């Protein structure tokens, strides 16, 4: 199946620092999604990107859909303790008669107060 | 707001037992999904369903089956649980059409997840 390479796998940052994480794929996607999962909970959608080159913000979060359609990044500015969690990228494509979402392996973020 | 609920947050079962994981959504979504989540592997799709009584295999269906008798309910069944099925199981639902190459567009059409069931098989 399709593979998404998400990096970094984990990161420790000081409160107030900016964070950047990205996903790359060997395949083209027509949608990129970013989810956050708090400990013990299911993932929650943060940002959805539908056009190549699109740059979208949601509060302190900014994400971009790469021009090649094979990558996306998520930035978090001025991190706070509640940003702790696992961030997943996901790409959607049309394959085998269905639209399918492929998830990255996640970036575990820890914020040091 | 969309609500996806799962019958148990934690389950402990023995090898060989038959296990049922239940998922219910309250937003009249057409599509429902079962994933398992393991450290370093992300979310992997087990089965999905785009309509009542319809089911399709995902990437890792072996050892699992599903049932969708009602639109709002999607069950995952482990016929004979094994230790390698110890995992976090996540259910999701979405409105987005699965059978069309076109985009329905809009974040509200994406997948909404339940809180997960952490299953341990001893």
PDB file of C-alpha atoms in Angstrom:
ATOM      1  CA  UNK A   1       0.000   0.000   0.000  1.00  0.00           C
ATOM      2  CA  UNK A   2       0.887   3.646  -0.057  1.00  0.00           C
ATOM      3  CA  UNK A   3       3.431   4.879   2.462  1.00  0.00           C
ATOM      4  CA  UNK A   4       3.653   8.201   4.207  1.00  0.00           C
ATOM      5  CA  UNK A   5       6.961   9.203   5.766  1.00  0.00           C
ATOM      6  CA  UNK A   6       6.354  11.534   8.686  1.00  0.00           C
ATOM      7  CA  UNK A   7       9.159  13.309  10.520  1.00  0.00           C
ATOM      8  CA  UNK A   8      10.338  13.807  13.109  1.00  0.00           C
ATOM      9  CA  UNK A   9       9.101  10.759  15.022  1.00  0.00           C
ATOM     10  CA  UNK A  10       9.244  12.667  18.286  1.00  0.00           C
ATOM     11  CA  UNK A  11      10.361  16.011  19.611  1.00  0.00           C
ATOM     12  CA  UNK A  12      10.875  17.782  22.903  1.00  0.00           C
ATOM     13  CA  UNK A  13      10.558  21.557  22.822  1.00  0.00           C
ATOM     14  CA  UNK A  14      10.445  24.429  25.279  1.00  0.00           C
ATOM     15  CA  UNK A  15       7.155  26.213  25.805  1.00  0.00           C
ATOM     16  CA  UNK A  16       6.992  29.209  23.488  1.00  0.00           C
ATOM     17  CA  UNK A  17       9.079  27.656  20.713  1.00  0.00           C
ATOM     18  CA  UNK A  18       7.802  27.079  17.198  1.00  0.00           C
ATOM     19  CA  UNK A  19       7.409  23.524  15.882  1.00  0.00           C
ATOM     20  CA  UNK A  20       7.583  22.136  12.374  1.00  0.00           C
ATOM     21  CA  UNK A  21       6.784  18.653  11.130  1.00  0.00           C
ATOM     22  CA  UNK A  22       6.278  17.220   7.663  1.00  0.00           C
ATOM     23  CA  UNK A  23       5.072  14.306   5.608  1.00  0.00           C
ATOM     24  CA  UNK A  24       6.320  13.038   2.284  1.00  0.00           C
ATOM     25  CA  UNK A  25       5.032  10.377  -0.051  1.00  0.00           C
ATOM     26  CA  UNK A  26       6.085   8.671  -3.246  1.00  0.00           C
ATOM     27  CA  UNK A  27       2.461   8.951  -4.431  1.00  0.00           C
ATOM     28  CA  UNK A  28       0.244  11.879  -5.256  1.00  0.00           C
ATOM     29  CA  UNK A  29      -2.637  12.749  -2.940  1.00  0.00           C
ATOM     30  CA  UNK A  30      -5.633  14.953  -3.713  1.00  0.00           C
ATOM     31  CA  UNK A  31      -6.176  15.907  -0.076  1.00  0.00           C
ATOM     32  CA  UNK A  32      -3.859  16.327   2.886  1.00  0.00           C
ATOM     33  CA  UNK A  33      -5.145  16.192   6.460  1.00  0.00           C
ATOM     34  CA  UNK A  34      -3.565  16.856   9.834  1.00  0.00           C
ATOM     35  CA  UNK A  35      -4.949  15.248  13.002  1.00  0.00           C
ATOM     36  CA  UNK A  36      -3.969  15.539  16.668  1.00  0.00           C
ATOM     37  CA  UNK A  37      -4.405  12.742  19.184  1.00  0.00           C
ATOM     38  CA  UNK A  38      -4.411  13.523  22.899  1.00  0.00           C
ATOM     39  CA  UNK A  39      -3.344  10.734  25.260  1.00  0.00           C
ATOM     40  CA  UNK A  40      -6.113   8.154  25.631  1.00  0.00           C
ATOM     41  CA  UNK A  41      -8.327   9.742  22.982  1.00  0.00           C
ATOM     42  CA  UNK A  42      -9.050   9.361  19.283  1.00  0.00           C
ATOM     43  CA  UNK A  43      -7.524  11.667  16.634  1.00  0.00           C
ATOM     44  CA  UNK A  44      -9.201  15.022  16.030  1.00  0.00           C
ATOM     45  CA  UNK A  45      -8.997  16.846  12.691  1.00  0.00           C
ATOM     46  CA  UNK A  46      -6.962  20.068  12.868  1.00  0.00           C
ATOM     47  CA  UNK A  47      -6.592  21.189   9.262  1.00  0.00           C
ATOM     48  CA  UNK A  48      -7.738  19.906   5.865  1.00  0.00           C
ATOM     49  CA  UNK A  49      -6.030  20.945   2.593  1.00  0.00           C
ATOM     50  CA  UNK A  50      -7.710  20.399  -0.774  1.00  0.00           C
ATOM     51  CA  UNK A  51      -5.579  22.164  -3.387  1.00  0.00           C
ATOM     52  CA  UNK A  52      -1.907  21.935  -4.296  1.00  0.00           C
ATOM     53  CA  UNK A  53      -0.100  24.977  -2.923  1.00  0.00           C
ATOM     54  CA  UNK A  54      -2.870  25.739  -0.427  1.00  0.00           C
ATOM     55  CA  UNK A  55      -1.739  27.332   2.831  1.00  0.00           C
ATOM     56  CA  UNK A  56      -4.273  27.178   5.683  1.00  0.00           C
ATOM     57  CA  UNK A  57      -4.197  28.385   9.270  1.00  0.00           C
ATOM     58  CA  UNK A  58      -6.161  27.354  12.340  1.00  0.00           C
ATOM     59  CA  UNK A  59      -5.141  29.581  15.235  1.00  0.00           C
ATOM     60  CA  UNK A  60      -1.459  28.961  15.937  1.00  0.00           C
ATOM     61  CA  UNK A  61      -1.366  26.115  13.425  1.00  0.00           C
ATOM     62  CA  UNK A  62      -0.433  26.524   9.771  1.00  0.00           C
ATOM     63  CA  UNK A  63      -0.302  23.761   7.183  1.00  0.00           C
ATOM     64  CA  UNK A  64       0.561  23.662   3.489  1.00  0.00           C
ATOM     65  CA  UNK A  65      -0.281  21.288   0.652  1.00  0.00           C
ATOM     66  CA  UNK A  66       2.914  20.831  -1.367  1.00  0.00           C
ATOM     67  CA  UNK A  67       2.984  21.874  -5.021  1.00  0.00           C
ATOM     68  CA  UNK A  68       4.047  18.390  -6.110  1.00  0.00           C
ATOM     69  CA  UNK A  69       1.059  16.911  -4.184  1.00  0.00           C
ATOM     70  CA  UNK A  70       3.505  14.535  -2.515  1.00  0.00           C
ATOM     71  CA  UNK A  71       4.184  16.439   0.680  1.00  0.00           C
ATOM     72  CA  UNK A  72       2.719  18.614   3.390  1.00  0.00           C
ATOM     73  CA  UNK A  73       3.979  20.396   6.478  1.00  0.00           C
ATOM     74  CA  UNK A  74       2.444  21.558   9.742  1.00  0.00           C
ATOM     75  CA  UNK A  75       3.810  24.435  11.820  1.00  0.00           C
ATOM     76  CA  UNK A  76       2.790  25.279  15.379  1.00  0.00           C
ATOM     77  CA  UNK A  77       3.802  28.704  16.607  1.00  0.00           C
ATOM     78  CA  UNK A  78       4.460  29.689  20.233  1.00  0.00           C
ATOM     79  CA  UNK A  79       3.842  26.205  21.640  1.00  0.00           C
ATOM     80  CA  UNK A  80       1.960  25.742  24.914  1.00  0.00           C
ATOM     81  CA  UNK A  81       1.702  22.703  27.222  1.00  0.00           C
ATOM     82  CA  UNK A  82      -1.675  21.617  25.813  1.00  0.00           C
ATOM     83  CA  UNK A  83      -0.037  21.116  22.398  1.00  0.00           C
ATOM     84  CA  UNK A  84       1.341  17.839  23.789  1.00  0.00           C
ATOM     85  CA  UNK A  85       0.112  14.835  21.833  1.00  0.00           C
ATOM     86  CA  UNK A  86       0.669  12.840  18.671  1.00  0.00           C
ATOM     87  CA  UNK A  87       0.210  14.610  15.344  1.00  0.00           C
ATOM     88  CA  UNK A  88      -0.722  12.553  12.305  1.00  0.00           C
ATOM     89  CA  UNK A  89      -0.651  13.543   8.693  1.00  0.00           C
ATOM     90  CA  UNK A  90      -2.969  11.761   6.276  1.00  0.00           C
ATOM     91  CA  UNK A  91      -3.314  11.790   2.523  1.00  0.00           C
ATOM     92  CA  UNK A  92      -6.374  10.887   0.504  1.00  0.00           C
ATOM     93  CA  UNK A  93      -6.348   9.391  -2.972  1.00  0.00           C
ATOM     94  CA  UNK A  94      -8.727   7.552  -5.249  1.00  0.00           C
ATOM     95  CA  UNK A  95      -7.688   3.943  -5.549  1.00  0.00           C
ATOM     96  CA  UNK A  96      -9.382   0.718  -6.526  1.00  0.00           C
ATOM     97  CA  UNK A  97     -12.786   2.349  -6.879  1.00  0.00           C
ATOM     98  CA  UNK A  98     -12.735   4.010  -3.469  1.00  0.00           C
ATOM     99  CA  UNK A  99     -11.391   7.129  -1.897  1.00  0.00           C
ATOM    100  CA  UNK A 100      -8.803   6.009   0.613  1.00  0.00           C
ATOM    101  CA  UNK A 101      -7.027   7.805   3.445  1.00  0.00           C
ATOM    102  CA  UNK A 102      -3.463   6.763   4.329  1.00  0.00           C
ATOM    103  CA  UNK A 103      -2.046   7.861   7.686  1.00  0.00           C
ATOM    104  CA  UNK A 104       1.517   8.733   8.611  1.00  0.00           C
ATOM    105  CA  UNK A 105       3.226   7.134  11.597  1.00  0.00           C
ATOM    106  CA  UNK A 106       2.833  10.204  13.786  1.00  0.00           C
ATOM    107  CA  UNK A 107       5.000  12.841  15.464  1.00  0.00           C
ATOM    108  CA  UNK A 108       4.959  12.721  19.247  1.00  0.00           C
ATOM    109  CA  UNK A 109       5.291  16.239  20.641  1.00  0.00           C
ATOM    110  CA  UNK A 110       6.295  16.974  24.216  1.00  0.00           C
ATOM    111  CA  UNK A 111       6.367  20.547  25.511  1.00  0.00           C
ATOM    112  CA  UNK A 112       8.563  21.443  28.467  1.00  0.00           C
ATOM    113  CA  UNK A 113       6.981  24.237  30.547  1.00  0.00           C
TER     114      UNK A 113
ATOM    115  CA  UNK B   1     -21.241  17.888  16.701  1.00  0.00           C
ATOM    116  CA  UNK B   2     -20.494  14.428  15.398  1.00  0.00           C
ATOM    117  CA  UNK B   3     -20.265  11.831  18.089  1.00  0.00           C
ATOM    118  CA  UNK B   4     -18.612   8.458  17.592  1.00  0.00           C
ATOM    119  CA  UNK B   5     -18.766   6.158  20.585  1.00  0.00           C
ATOM    120  CA  UNK B   6     -17.071   2.844  21.218  1.00  0.00           C
ATOM    121  CA  UNK B   7     -18.486   0.274  23.605  1.00  0.00           C
ATOM    122  CA  UNK B   8     -15.426  -0.093  25.822  1.00  0.00           C
ATOM    123  CA  UNK B   9     -12.346   1.995  26.556  1.00  0.00           C
ATOM    124  CA  UNK B  10     -10.377  -0.984  27.885  1.00  0.00           C
ATOM    125  CA  UNK B  11     -10.774  -4.726  27.321  1.00  0.00           C
ATOM    126  CA  UNK B  12      -8.763  -7.698  28.496  1.00  0.00           C
ATOM    127  CA  UNK B  13      -9.395 -11.032  26.783  1.00  0.00           C
ATOM    128  CA  UNK B  14      -7.749 -14.420  26.636  1.00  0.00           C
ATOM    129  CA  UNK B  15      -6.218 -16.083  23.594  1.00  0.00           C
ATOM    130  CA  UNK B  16      -8.867 -17.908  21.597  1.00  0.00           C
ATOM    131  CA  UNK B  17     -11.820 -15.871  22.864  1.00  0.00           C
ATOM    132  CA  UNK B  18     -14.268 -14.283  20.448  1.00  0.00           C
ATOM    133  CA  UNK B  19     -14.201 -10.510  20.848  1.00  0.00           C
ATOM    134  CA  UNK B  20     -16.762  -7.939  19.736  1.00  0.00           C
ATOM    135  CA  UNK B  21     -15.923  -4.245  19.481  1.00  0.00           C
ATOM    136  CA  UNK B  22     -18.899  -1.987  18.895  1.00  0.00           C
ATOM    137  CA  UNK B  23     -18.988   1.465  17.346  1.00  0.00           C
ATOM    138  CA  UNK B  24     -21.952   3.815  17.049  1.00  0.00           C
ATOM    139  CA  UNK B  25     -22.180   7.185  15.269  1.00  0.00           C
ATOM    140  CA  UNK B  26     -25.051   9.647  15.580  1.00  0.00           C
ATOM    141  CA  UNK B  27     -24.657  11.788  12.443  1.00  0.00           C
ATOM    142  CA  UNK B  28     -26.227   9.574   9.794  1.00  0.00           C
ATOM    143  CA  UNK B  29     -22.835   9.037   8.129  1.00  0.00           C
ATOM    144  CA  UNK B  30     -22.674   6.614   5.231  1.00  0.00           C
ATOM    145  CA  UNK B  31     -19.127   5.435   5.822  1.00  0.00           C
ATOM    146  CA  UNK B  32     -17.583   3.734   8.825  1.00  0.00           C
ATOM    147  CA  UNK B  33     -14.053   2.469   9.417  1.00  0.00           C
ATOM    148  CA  UNK B  34     -12.058   0.308  11.798  1.00  0.00           C
ATOM    149  CA  UNK B  35      -8.338   0.991  12.346  1.00  0.00           C
ATOM    150  CA  UNK B  36      -5.749  -0.393  14.674  1.00  0.00           C
ATOM    151  CA  UNK B  37      -3.020   1.808  16.051  1.00  0.00           C
ATOM    152  CA  UNK B  38       0.374   0.480  17.092  1.00  0.00           C
ATOM    153  CA  UNK B  39       3.490   2.439  18.114  1.00  0.00           C
ATOM    154  CA  UNK B  40       5.662   3.297  15.130  1.00  0.00           C
ATOM    155  CA  UNK B  41       3.087   2.005  12.641  1.00  0.00           C
ATOM    156  CA  UNK B  42       0.457   4.711  12.798  1.00  0.00           C
ATOM    157  CA  UNK B  43      -3.148   3.906  11.927  1.00  0.00           C
ATOM    158  CA  UNK B  44      -3.775   0.919   9.714  1.00  0.00           C
ATOM    159  CA  UNK B  45      -7.151   0.280   8.104  1.00  0.00           C
ATOM    160  CA  UNK B  46      -8.723  -3.096   8.933  1.00  0.00           C
ATOM    161  CA  UNK B  47     -12.163  -2.857   7.275  1.00  0.00           C
ATOM    162  CA  UNK B  48     -14.537  -0.196   6.089  1.00  0.00           C
ATOM    163  CA  UNK B  49     -18.173   0.009   5.088  1.00  0.00           C
ATOM    164  CA  UNK B  50     -19.890   2.465   2.744  1.00  0.00           C
ATOM    165  CA  UNK B  51     -23.448   1.266   3.329  1.00  0.00           C
ATOM    166  CA  UNK B  52     -25.536  -1.041   5.467  1.00  0.00           C
ATOM    167  CA  UNK B  53     -24.543  -4.680   4.933  1.00  0.00           C
ATOM    168  CA  UNK B  54     -21.633  -3.596   2.730  1.00  0.00           C
ATOM    169  CA  UNK B  55     -18.042  -4.167   3.793  1.00  0.00           C
ATOM    170  CA  UNK B  56     -14.645  -3.895   2.186  1.00  0.00           C
ATOM    171  CA  UNK B  57     -11.250  -5.131   3.315  1.00  0.00           C
ATOM    172  CA  UNK B  58      -8.674  -2.580   4.289  1.00  0.00           C
ATOM    173  CA  UNK B  59      -4.938  -3.109   4.472  1.00  0.00           C
ATOM    174  CA  UNK B  60      -4.824  -5.649   7.319  1.00  0.00           C
ATOM    175  CA  UNK B  61      -8.115  -7.639   7.416  1.00  0.00           C
ATOM    176  CA  UNK B  62      -6.617 -10.993   8.389  1.00  0.00           C
ATOM    177  CA  UNK B  63      -7.989 -12.301  11.675  1.00  0.00           C
ATOM    178  CA  UNK B  64     -10.898  -9.846  11.702  1.00  0.00           C
ATOM    179  CA  UNK B  65     -14.442  -9.632  10.406  1.00  0.00           C
ATOM    180  CA  UNK B  66     -17.062  -6.894  10.568  1.00  0.00           C
ATOM    181  CA  UNK B  67     -20.803  -6.467  10.641  1.00  0.00           C
ATOM    182  CA  UNK B  68     -22.976  -3.514   9.642  1.00  0.00           C
ATOM    183  CA  UNK B  69     -26.634  -4.347  10.143  1.00  0.00           C
ATOM    184  CA  UNK B  70     -27.690  -0.758  10.874  1.00  0.00           C
ATOM    185  CA  UNK B  71     -26.376   2.474   9.434  1.00  0.00           C
ATOM    186  CA  UNK B  72     -25.252   3.862  12.774  1.00  0.00           C
ATOM    187  CA  UNK B  73     -23.473   0.743  14.047  1.00  0.00           C
ATOM    188  CA  UNK B  74     -20.302  -0.972  12.841  1.00  0.00           C
ATOM    189  CA  UNK B  75     -18.920  -3.960  14.734  1.00  0.00           C
ATOM    190  CA  UNK B  76     -15.437  -5.435  14.600  1.00  0.00           C
ATOM    191  CA  UNK B  77     -15.130  -9.126  15.436  1.00  0.00           C
ATOM    192  CA  UNK B  78     -12.061 -11.074  16.395  1.00  0.00           C
ATOM    193  CA  UNK B  79     -13.142 -14.676  15.839  1.00  0.00           C
ATOM    194  CA  UNK B  80     -10.295 -16.134  17.902  1.00  0.00           C
ATOM    195  CA  UNK B  81      -8.207 -13.490  19.620  1.00  0.00           C
ATOM    196  CA  UNK B  82      -4.437 -13.801  19.528  1.00  0.00           C
ATOM    197  CA  UNK B  83      -1.733 -11.927  21.411  1.00  0.00           C
ATOM    198  CA  UNK B  84      -0.626 -10.091  18.265  1.00  0.00           C
ATOM    199  CA  UNK B  85      -4.042  -8.464  18.184  1.00  0.00           C
ATOM    200  CA  UNK B  86      -3.251  -6.536  21.362  1.00  0.00           C
ATOM    201  CA  UNK B  87      -3.611  -2.959  20.179  1.00  0.00           C
ATOM    202  CA  UNK B  88      -5.605   0.272  20.269  1.00  0.00           C
ATOM    203  CA  UNK B  89      -8.665  -0.023  18.025  1.00  0.00           C
ATOM    204  CA  UNK B  90     -10.160   3.147  16.577  1.00  0.00           C
ATOM    205  CA  UNK B  91     -13.512   3.500  14.880  1.00  0.00           C
ATOM    206  CA  UNK B  92     -14.266   6.405  12.537  1.00  0.00           C
ATOM    207  CA  UNK B  93     -17.153   7.606  10.415  1.00  0.00           C
ATOM    208  CA  UNK B  94     -17.494  10.079   7.576  1.00  0.00           C
ATOM    209  CA  UNK B  95     -20.041  11.565   5.213  1.00  0.00           C
ATOM    210  CA  UNK B  96     -17.640  11.794   2.272  1.00  0.00           C
ATOM    211  CA  UNK B  97     -18.603   9.631  -0.674  1.00  0.00           C
ATOM    212  CA  UNK B  98     -16.189   6.750  -1.032  1.00  0.00           C
ATOM    213  CA  UNK B  99     -17.192   5.546  -4.469  1.00  0.00           C
ATOM    214  CA  UNK B 100     -16.559   8.711  -6.430  1.00  0.00           C
ATOM    215  CA  UNK B 101     -13.266  10.169  -7.609  1.00  0.00           C
ATOM    216  CA  UNK B 102     -14.646  13.662  -7.119  1.00  0.00           C
ATOM    217  CA  UNK B 103     -14.222  15.654  -3.962  1.00  0.00           C
ATOM    218  CA  UNK B 104     -17.116  16.370  -1.633  1.00  0.00           C
ATOM    219  CA  UNK B 105     -14.829  18.983  -0.087  1.00  0.00           C
ATOM    220  CA  UNK B 106     -14.937  20.541   3.358  1.00  0.00           C
ATOM    221  CA  UNK B 107     -13.498  19.481   6.704  1.00  0.00           C
ATOM    222  CA  UNK B 108     -16.904  18.385   7.996  1.00  0.00           C
ATOM    223  CA  UNK B 109     -16.860  15.575   5.440  1.00  0.00           C
ATOM    224  CA  UNK B 110     -13.656  14.054   6.778  1.00  0.00           C
ATOM    225  CA  UNK B 111     -13.349  11.160   9.212  1.00  0.00           C
ATOM    226  CA  UNK B 112     -14.402  11.633  12.827  1.00  0.00           C
ATOM    227  CA  UNK B 113     -12.906   9.226  15.326  1.00  0.00           C
ATOM    228  CA  UNK B 114     -14.154   7.565  18.477  1.00  0.00           C
ATOM    229  CA  UNK B 115     -12.085   7.537  21.693  1.00  0.00           C
ATOM    230  CA  UNK B 116     -10.599   4.108  20.998  1.00  0.00           C
ATOM    231  CA  UNK B 117     -10.650   0.718  22.694  1.00  0.00           C
ATOM    232  CA  UNK B 118      -7.403  -0.551  24.140  1.00  0.00           C
ATOM    233  CA  UNK B 119      -7.535  -4.326  23.791  1.00  0.00           C
ATOM    234  CA  UNK B 120      -5.114  -6.599  25.597  1.00  0.00           C
ATOM    235  CA  UNK B 121      -5.062 -10.295  24.677  1.00  0.00           C
ATOM    236  CA  UNK B 122      -3.352 -12.501  27.251  1.00  0.00           C
TER     237      UNK B 122
END
